[in-house]
mmCIF file of C-alpha atoms in Angstrom:
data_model
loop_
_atom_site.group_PDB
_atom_site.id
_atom_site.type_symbol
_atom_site.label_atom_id
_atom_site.label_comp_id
_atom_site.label_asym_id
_atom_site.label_seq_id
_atom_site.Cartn_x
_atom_site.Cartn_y
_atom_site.Cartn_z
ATOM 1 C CA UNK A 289 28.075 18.460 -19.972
ATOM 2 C CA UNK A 290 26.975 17.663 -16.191
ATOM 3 C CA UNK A 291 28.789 19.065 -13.294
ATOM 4 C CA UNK A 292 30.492 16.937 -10.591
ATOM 5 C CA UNK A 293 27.362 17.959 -8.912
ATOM 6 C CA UNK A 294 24.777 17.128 -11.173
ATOM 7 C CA UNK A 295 26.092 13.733 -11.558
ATOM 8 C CA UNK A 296 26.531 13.031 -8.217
ATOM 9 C CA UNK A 297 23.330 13.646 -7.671
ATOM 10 C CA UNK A 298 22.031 11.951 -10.796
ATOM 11 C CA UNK A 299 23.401 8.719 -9.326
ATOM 12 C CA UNK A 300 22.333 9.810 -5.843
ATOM 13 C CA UNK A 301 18.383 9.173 -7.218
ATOM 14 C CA UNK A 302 19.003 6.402 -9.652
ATOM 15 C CA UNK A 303 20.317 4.619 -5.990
ATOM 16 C CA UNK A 304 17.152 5.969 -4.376
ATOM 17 C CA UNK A 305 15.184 4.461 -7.202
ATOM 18 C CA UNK A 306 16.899 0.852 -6.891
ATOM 19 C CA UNK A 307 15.756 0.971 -3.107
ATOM 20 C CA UNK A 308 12.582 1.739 -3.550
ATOM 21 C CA UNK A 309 11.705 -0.728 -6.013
ATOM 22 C CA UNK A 310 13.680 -3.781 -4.630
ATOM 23 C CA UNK A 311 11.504 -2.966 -1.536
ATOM 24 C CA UNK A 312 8.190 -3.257 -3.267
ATOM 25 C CA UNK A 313 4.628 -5.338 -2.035
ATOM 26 C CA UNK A 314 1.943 -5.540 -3.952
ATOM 27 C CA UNK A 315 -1.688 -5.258 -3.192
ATOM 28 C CA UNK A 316 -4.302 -7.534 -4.241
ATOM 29 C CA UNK A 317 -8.532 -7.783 -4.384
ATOM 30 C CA UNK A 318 -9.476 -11.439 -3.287
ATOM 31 C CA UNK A 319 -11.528 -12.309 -6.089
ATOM 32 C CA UNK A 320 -12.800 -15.750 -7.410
ATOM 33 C CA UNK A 321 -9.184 -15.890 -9.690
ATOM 34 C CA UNK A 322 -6.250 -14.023 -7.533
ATOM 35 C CA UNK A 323 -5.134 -17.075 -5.940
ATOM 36 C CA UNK A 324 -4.475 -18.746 -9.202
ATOM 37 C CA UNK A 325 -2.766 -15.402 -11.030
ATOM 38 C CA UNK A 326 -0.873 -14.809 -8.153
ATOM 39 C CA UNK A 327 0.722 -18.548 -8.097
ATOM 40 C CA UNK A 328 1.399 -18.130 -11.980
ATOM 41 C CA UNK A 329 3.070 -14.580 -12.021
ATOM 42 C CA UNK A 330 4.321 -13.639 -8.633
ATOM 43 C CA UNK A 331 7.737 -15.066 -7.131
ATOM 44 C CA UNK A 332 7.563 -15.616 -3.340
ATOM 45 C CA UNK A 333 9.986 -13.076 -2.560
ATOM 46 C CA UNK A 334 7.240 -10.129 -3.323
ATOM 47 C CA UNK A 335 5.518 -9.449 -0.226
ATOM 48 C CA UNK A 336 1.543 -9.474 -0.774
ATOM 49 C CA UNK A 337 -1.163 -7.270 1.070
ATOM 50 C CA UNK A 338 -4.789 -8.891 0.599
ATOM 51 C CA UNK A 339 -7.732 -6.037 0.605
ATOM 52 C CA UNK A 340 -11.374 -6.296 2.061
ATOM 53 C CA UNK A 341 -14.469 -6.242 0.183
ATOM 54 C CA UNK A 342 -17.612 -5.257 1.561
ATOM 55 C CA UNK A 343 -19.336 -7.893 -0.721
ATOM 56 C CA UNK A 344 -17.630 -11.235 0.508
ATOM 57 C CA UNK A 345 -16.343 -9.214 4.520
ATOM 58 C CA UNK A 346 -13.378 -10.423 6.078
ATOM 59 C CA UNK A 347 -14.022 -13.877 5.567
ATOM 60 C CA UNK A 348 -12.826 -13.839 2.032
ATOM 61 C CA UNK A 349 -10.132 -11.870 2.947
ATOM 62 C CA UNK A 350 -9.035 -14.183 5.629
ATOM 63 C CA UNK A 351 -8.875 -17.652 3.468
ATOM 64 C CA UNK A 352 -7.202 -15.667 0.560
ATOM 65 C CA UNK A 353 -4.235 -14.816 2.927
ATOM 66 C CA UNK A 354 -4.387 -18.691 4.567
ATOM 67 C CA UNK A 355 -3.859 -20.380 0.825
ATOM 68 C CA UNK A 356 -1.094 -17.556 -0.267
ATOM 69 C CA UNK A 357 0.781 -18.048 3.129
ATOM 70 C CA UNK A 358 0.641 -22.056 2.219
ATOM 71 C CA UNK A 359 1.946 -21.395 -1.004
ATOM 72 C CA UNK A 360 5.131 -19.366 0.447
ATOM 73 C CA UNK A 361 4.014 -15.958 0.394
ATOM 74 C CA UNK A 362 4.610 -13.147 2.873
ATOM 75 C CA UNK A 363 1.093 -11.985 2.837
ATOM 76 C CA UNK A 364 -0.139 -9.173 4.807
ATOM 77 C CA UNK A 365 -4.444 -9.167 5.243
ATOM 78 C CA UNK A 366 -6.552 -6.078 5.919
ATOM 79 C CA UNK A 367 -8.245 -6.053 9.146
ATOM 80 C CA UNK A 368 -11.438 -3.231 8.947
ATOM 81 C CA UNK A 369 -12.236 -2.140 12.800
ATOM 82 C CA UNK A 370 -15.816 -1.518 11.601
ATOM 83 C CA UNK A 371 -16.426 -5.534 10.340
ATOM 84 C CA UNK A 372 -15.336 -6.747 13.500
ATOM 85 C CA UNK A 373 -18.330 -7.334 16.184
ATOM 86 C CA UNK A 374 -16.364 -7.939 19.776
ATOM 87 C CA UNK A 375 -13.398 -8.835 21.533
ATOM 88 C CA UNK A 376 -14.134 -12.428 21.018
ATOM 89 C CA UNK A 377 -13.856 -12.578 17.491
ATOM 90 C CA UNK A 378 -10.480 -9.572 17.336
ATOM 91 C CA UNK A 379 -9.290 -12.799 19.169
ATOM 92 C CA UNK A 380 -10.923 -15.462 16.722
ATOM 93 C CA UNK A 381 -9.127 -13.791 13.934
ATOM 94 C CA UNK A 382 -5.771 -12.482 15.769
ATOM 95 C CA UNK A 383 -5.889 -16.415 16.501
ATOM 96 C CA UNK A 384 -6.501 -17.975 13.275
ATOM 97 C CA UNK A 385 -3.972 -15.400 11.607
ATOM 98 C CA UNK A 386 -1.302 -16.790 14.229
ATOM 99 C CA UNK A 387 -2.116 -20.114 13.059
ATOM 100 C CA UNK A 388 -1.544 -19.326 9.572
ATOM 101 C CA UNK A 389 2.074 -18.021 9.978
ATOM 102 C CA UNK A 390 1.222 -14.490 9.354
ATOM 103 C CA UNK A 391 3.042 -11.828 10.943
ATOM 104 C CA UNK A 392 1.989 -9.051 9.377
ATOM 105 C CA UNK A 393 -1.276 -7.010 9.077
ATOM 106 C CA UNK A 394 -2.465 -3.623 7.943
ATOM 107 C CA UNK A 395 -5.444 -2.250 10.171
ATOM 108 C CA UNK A 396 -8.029 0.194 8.844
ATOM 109 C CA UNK A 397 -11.248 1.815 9.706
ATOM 110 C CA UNK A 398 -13.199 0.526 7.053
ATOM 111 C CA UNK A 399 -15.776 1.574 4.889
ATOM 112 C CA UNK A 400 -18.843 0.433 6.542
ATOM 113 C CA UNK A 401 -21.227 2.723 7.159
ATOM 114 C CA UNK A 402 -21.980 1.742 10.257
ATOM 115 C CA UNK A 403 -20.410 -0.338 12.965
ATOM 116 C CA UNK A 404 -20.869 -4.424 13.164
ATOM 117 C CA UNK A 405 -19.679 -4.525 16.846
ATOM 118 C CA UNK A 406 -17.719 -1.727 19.387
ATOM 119 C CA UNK A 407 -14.731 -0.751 16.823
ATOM 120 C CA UNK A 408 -15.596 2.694 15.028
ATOM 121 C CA UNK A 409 -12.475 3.266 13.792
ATOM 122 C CA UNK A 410 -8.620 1.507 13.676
ATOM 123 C CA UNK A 411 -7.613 2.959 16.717
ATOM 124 C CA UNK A 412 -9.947 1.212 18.846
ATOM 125 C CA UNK A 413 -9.191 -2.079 16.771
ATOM 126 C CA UNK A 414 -5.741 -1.538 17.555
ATOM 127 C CA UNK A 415 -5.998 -1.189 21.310
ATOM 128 C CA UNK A 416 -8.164 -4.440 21.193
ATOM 129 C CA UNK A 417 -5.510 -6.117 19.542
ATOM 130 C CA UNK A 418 -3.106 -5.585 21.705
ATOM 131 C CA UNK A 419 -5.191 -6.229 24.927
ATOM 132 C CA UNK A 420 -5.398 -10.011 22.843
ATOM 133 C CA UNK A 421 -1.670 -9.869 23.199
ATOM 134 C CA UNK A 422 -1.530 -10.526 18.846
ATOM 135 C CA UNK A 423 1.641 -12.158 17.472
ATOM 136 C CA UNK A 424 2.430 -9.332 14.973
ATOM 137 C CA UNK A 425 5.630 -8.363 14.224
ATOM 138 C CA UNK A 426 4.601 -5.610 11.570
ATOM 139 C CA UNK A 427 1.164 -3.485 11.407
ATOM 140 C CA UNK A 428 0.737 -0.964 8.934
ATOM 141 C CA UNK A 429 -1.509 1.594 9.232
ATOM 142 C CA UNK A 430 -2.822 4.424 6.156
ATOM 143 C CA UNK A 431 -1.550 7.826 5.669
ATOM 144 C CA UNK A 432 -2.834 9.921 3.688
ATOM 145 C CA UNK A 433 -0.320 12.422 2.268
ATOM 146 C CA UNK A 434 -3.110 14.838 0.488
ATOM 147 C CA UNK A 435 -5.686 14.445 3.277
ATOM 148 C CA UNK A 436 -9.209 13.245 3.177
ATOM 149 C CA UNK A 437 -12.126 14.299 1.167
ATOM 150 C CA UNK A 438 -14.585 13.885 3.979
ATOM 151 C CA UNK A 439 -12.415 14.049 7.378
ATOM 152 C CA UNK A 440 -10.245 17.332 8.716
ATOM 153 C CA UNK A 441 -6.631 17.313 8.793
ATOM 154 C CA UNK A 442 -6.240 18.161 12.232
ATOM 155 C CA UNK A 443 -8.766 15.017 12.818
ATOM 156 C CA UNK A 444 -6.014 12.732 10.730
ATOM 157 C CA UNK A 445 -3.199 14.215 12.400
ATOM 158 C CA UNK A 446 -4.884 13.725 15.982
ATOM 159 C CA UNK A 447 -5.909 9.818 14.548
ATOM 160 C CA UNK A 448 -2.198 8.972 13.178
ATOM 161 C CA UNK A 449 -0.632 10.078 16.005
ATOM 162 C CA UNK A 450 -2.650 8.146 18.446
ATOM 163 C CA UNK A 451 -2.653 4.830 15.867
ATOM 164 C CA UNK A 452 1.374 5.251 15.794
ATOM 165 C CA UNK A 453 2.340 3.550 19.183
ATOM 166 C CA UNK A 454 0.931 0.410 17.913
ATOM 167 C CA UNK A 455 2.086 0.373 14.499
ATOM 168 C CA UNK A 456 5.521 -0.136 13.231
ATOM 169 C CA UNK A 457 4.718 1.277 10.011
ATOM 170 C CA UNK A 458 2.893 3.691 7.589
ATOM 171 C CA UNK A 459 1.446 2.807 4.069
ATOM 172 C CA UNK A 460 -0.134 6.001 2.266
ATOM 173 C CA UNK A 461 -2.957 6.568 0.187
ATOM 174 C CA UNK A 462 -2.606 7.127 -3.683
ATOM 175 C CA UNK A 463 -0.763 10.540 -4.478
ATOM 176 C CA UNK A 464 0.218 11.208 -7.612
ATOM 177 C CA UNK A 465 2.322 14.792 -6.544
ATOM 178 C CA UNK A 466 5.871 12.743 -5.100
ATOM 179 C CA UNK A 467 6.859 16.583 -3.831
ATOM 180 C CA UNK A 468 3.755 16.497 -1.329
ATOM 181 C CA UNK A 469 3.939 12.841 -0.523
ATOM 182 C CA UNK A 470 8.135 13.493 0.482
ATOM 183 C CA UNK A 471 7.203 16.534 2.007
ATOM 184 C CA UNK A 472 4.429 14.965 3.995
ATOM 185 C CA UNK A 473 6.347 12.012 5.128
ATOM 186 C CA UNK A 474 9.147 13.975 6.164
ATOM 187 C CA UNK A 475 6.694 16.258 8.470
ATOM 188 C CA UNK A 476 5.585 13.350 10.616
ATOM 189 C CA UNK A 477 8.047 13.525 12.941
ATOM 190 C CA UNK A 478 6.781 16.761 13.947
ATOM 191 C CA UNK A 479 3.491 15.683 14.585
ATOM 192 C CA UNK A 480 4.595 13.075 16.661
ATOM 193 C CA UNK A 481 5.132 9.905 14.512
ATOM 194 C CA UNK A 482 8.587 8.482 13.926
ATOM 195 C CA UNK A 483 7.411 5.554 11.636
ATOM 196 C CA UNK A 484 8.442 4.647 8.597
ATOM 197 C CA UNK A 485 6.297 5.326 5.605
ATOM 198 C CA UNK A 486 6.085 2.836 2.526
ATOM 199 C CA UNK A 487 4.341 4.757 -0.438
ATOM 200 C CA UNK A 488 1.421 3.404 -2.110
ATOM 201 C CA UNK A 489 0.790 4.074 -5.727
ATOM 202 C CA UNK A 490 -1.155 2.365 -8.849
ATOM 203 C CA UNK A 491 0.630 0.067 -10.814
ATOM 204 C CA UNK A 492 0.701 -0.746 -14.862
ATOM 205 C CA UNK A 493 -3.599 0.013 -15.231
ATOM 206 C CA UNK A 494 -5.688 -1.625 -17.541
ATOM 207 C CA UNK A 495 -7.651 0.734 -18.395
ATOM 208 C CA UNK A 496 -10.864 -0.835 -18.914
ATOM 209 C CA UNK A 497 -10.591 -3.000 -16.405
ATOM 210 C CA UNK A 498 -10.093 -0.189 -13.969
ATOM 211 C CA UNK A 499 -13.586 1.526 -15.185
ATOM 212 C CA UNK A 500 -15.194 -2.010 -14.506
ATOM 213 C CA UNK A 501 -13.574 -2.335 -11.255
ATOM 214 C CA UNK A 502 -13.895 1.492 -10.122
ATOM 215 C CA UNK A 503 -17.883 0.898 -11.120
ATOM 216 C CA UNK A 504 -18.814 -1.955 -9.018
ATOM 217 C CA UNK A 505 -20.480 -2.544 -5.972
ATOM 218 C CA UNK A 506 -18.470 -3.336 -2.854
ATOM 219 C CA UNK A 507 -14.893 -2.171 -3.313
ATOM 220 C CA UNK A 508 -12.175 -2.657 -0.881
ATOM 221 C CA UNK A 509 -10.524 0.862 0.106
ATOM 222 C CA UNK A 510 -7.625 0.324 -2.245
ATOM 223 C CA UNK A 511 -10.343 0.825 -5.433
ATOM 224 C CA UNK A 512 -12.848 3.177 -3.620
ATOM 225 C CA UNK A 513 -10.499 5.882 -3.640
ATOM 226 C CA UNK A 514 -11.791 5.935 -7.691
ATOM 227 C CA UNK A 515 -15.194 6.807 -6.591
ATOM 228 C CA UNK A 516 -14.871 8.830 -3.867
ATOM 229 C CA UNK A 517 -12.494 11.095 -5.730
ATOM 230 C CA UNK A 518 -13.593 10.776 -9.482
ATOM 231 C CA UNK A 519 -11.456 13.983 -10.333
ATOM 232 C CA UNK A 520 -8.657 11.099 -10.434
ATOM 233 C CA UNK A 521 -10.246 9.262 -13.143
ATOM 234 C CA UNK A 522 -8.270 11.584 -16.076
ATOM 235 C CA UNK A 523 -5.072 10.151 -14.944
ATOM 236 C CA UNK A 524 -5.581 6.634 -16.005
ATOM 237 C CA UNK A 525 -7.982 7.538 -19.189
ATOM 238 C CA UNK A 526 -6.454 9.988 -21.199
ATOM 239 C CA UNK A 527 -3.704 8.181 -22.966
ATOM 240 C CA UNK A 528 -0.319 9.588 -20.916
ATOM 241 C CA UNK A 529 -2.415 10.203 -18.085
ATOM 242 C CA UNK A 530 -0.245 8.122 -15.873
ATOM 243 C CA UNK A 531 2.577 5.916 -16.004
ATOM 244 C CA UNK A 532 4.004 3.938 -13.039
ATOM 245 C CA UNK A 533 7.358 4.657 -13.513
ATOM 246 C CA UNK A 534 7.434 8.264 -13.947
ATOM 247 C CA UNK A 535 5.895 8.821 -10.451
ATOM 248 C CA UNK A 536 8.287 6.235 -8.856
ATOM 249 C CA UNK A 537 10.922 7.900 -10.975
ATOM 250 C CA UNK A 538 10.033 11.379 -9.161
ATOM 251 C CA UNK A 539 9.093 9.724 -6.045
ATOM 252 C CA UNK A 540 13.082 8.743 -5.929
ATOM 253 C CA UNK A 541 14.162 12.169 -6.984
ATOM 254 C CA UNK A 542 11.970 14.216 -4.724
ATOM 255 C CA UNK A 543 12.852 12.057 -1.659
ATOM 256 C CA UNK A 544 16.606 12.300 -2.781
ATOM 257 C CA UNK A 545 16.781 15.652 -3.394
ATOM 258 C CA UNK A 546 16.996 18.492 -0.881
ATOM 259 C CA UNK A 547 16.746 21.603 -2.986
ATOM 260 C CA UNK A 548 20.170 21.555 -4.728
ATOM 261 C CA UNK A 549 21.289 18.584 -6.994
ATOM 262 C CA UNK A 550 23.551 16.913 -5.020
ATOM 263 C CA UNK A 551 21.110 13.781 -3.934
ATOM 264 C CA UNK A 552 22.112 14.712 -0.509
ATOM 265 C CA UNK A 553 18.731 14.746 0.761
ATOM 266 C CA UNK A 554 17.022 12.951 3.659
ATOM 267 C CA UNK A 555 16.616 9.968 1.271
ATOM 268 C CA UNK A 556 15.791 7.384 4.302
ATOM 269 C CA UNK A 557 12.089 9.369 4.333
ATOM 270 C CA UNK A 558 10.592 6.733 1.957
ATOM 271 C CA UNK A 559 11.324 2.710 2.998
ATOM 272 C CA UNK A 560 9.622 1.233 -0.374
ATOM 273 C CA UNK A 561 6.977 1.056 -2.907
ATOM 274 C CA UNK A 562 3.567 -0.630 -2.209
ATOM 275 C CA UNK A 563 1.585 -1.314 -5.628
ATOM 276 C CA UNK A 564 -2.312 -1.353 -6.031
ATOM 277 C CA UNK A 565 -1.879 -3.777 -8.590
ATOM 278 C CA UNK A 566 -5.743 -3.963 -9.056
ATOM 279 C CA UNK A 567 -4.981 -7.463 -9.987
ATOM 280 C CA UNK A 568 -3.286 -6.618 -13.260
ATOM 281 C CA UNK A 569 -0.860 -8.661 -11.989
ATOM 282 C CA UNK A 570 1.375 -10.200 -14.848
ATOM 283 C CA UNK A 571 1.536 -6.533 -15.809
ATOM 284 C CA UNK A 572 3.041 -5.217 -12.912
ATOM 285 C CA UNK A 573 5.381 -8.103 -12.409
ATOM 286 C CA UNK A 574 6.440 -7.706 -16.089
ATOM 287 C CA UNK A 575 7.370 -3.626 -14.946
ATOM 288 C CA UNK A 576 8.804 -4.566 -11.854
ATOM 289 C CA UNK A 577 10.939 -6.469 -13.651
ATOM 290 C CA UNK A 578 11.831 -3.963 -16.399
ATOM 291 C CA UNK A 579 12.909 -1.471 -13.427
ATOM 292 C CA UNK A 580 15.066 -4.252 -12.347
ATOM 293 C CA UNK A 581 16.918 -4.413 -15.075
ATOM 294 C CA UNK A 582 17.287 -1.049 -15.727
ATOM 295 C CA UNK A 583 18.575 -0.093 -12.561
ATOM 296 C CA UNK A 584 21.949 -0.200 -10.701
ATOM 297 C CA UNK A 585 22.907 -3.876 -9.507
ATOM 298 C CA UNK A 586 19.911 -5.183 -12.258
ATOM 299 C CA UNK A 587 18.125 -8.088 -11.278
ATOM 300 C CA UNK A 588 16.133 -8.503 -8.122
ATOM 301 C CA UNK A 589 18.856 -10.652 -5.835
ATOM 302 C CA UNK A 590 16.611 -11.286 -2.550
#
């Protein structure tokens, strides 16, 4: 039998849980078929985030998010510094964007080898921005809770605390150890940055369909992260490798929990869920859904 205690703080994380995935978006790839599976499996209320692929550039990118916005959606595009050329076209797109009702974006670096125009990296894309005087009411920019393969962690503390007076918010990389994301997200403050941090993680995978994407040429930075850190790869292929809801499941505990049981911890660390859905996206909806339903309150009521 539980303690008072214990089930205090059982309920204390099932809560957490509930808030975290009622305040889910989902990433998609704009591909030759997402505007069609997103209109036939994605209600309106779940905010969208459009990737970059180095194939197709912003372009693609850009006329994805236009049709989703005119279908209802709160989409979110990524804007790369290192595709953009000048100030003239930061305000081209800033521009167009406006146009399209979007008030939202999520600014990145990029993985371009090398520069199109002046913009090495997302800081200087977000200083141009604002110079443009952009209509954005929310601009993510990446975390990255485990650090970076090829770039210090001093370097990516120094680069997310200069990005933060722009931003209103911070979306992490893929971590599958919830202790070091929390732990991470709840550091920030010290180094300087009092945003709030949405965590990113992979949705229901198809496997195969991962391998094919994770293989091919001219990825957006939501699929790279496969090939530039192939040690990952066991987690989606051995069967149990990964599962969605465990991590969100720990995710809610870890950011609930503050060493003892009583779910007392500083639970406000973690604003919501943000899905690479690697267009699997009648799966994910489907376990969205599921969580729903087995959560306190059920359904989705937004």
């Amino acid at each position: 039998m539980s303690t008072p205690s214990e089930a205090t703080g059982t309920r204390g994380r099932r809560a957490r849980l509930a808030d975290l995935v009622r305040n889910i978006s989902y990433e998609v790839m704009p591909f030759a078929g997402t505007e069609q599976a997103v209109r036939e499996t994605v209600p309106t209320e779940v905010p969208l985030t459009v990737t970059v692929t180095e194939a197709k550039g912003i372009e693609r990118t850009l006329e994805v998010t236009e049709r989703l916005r005119g279908h209802g959606y709160d989409v979110t595009p990524h804007l790369p510094a290192r595709q953009f050329v000048d100030d003239g076209h930061v305000a081209d797109v800033v521009d167009r964007l406006d146009r399209a009702g979007v008030r939202s974006v999520f600014v990145i670096g990029g993985d371009a080898p090398t520069p199109a125009g002046a913009f090495k990296d997302a800081h200087a894309l977000l200083e141009a921005m604002a110079t443009a005087g952009h209509p954005f009411t929310e601009v993510g920019i990446g975390g990255y809770p485990e650090g970076h393969a090829t770039i210090p962690t001093d370097a990516l503390d120094l680069a997310l605390k200069q990005k933060a007076p722009r931003a209103t918010r911070v979306l992490t990389q893929i971590c599958f150890d919830a202790d070091t994301t929390v732990s991470w997200a709840r550091g920030l403050a010290d180094k300087g940055v009092d945003l709030p941090v949405r965590v990113g993680m992979p949705g229901p995978v198809n496997r195969k369909k991962l391998m094919r994407i994770s293989a091919g040429i001219g990825l957006g930075q939501s699929a790279r992260f496969l090939r530039k850190q192939q040690n990952m790869l066991w987690r989606f292929l051995l069967p149990g490798g990964y599962d969605p809801t465990r991590l969100a499941k720990r995710l809610a505990r870890a950011a609930s929990d503050d060493g003892g049981s009583d779910g007392t911890g500083d639970s406000d660390v973690l604003t919501g869920l943000h899905v690479f859905t690697f267009n699997e996206l009648a799966g994910t909806e489907s376990w969205r859904q599921r969580m729903l339903a087995s959560l306190p309150g059920g359904r989705d009521h937004r």
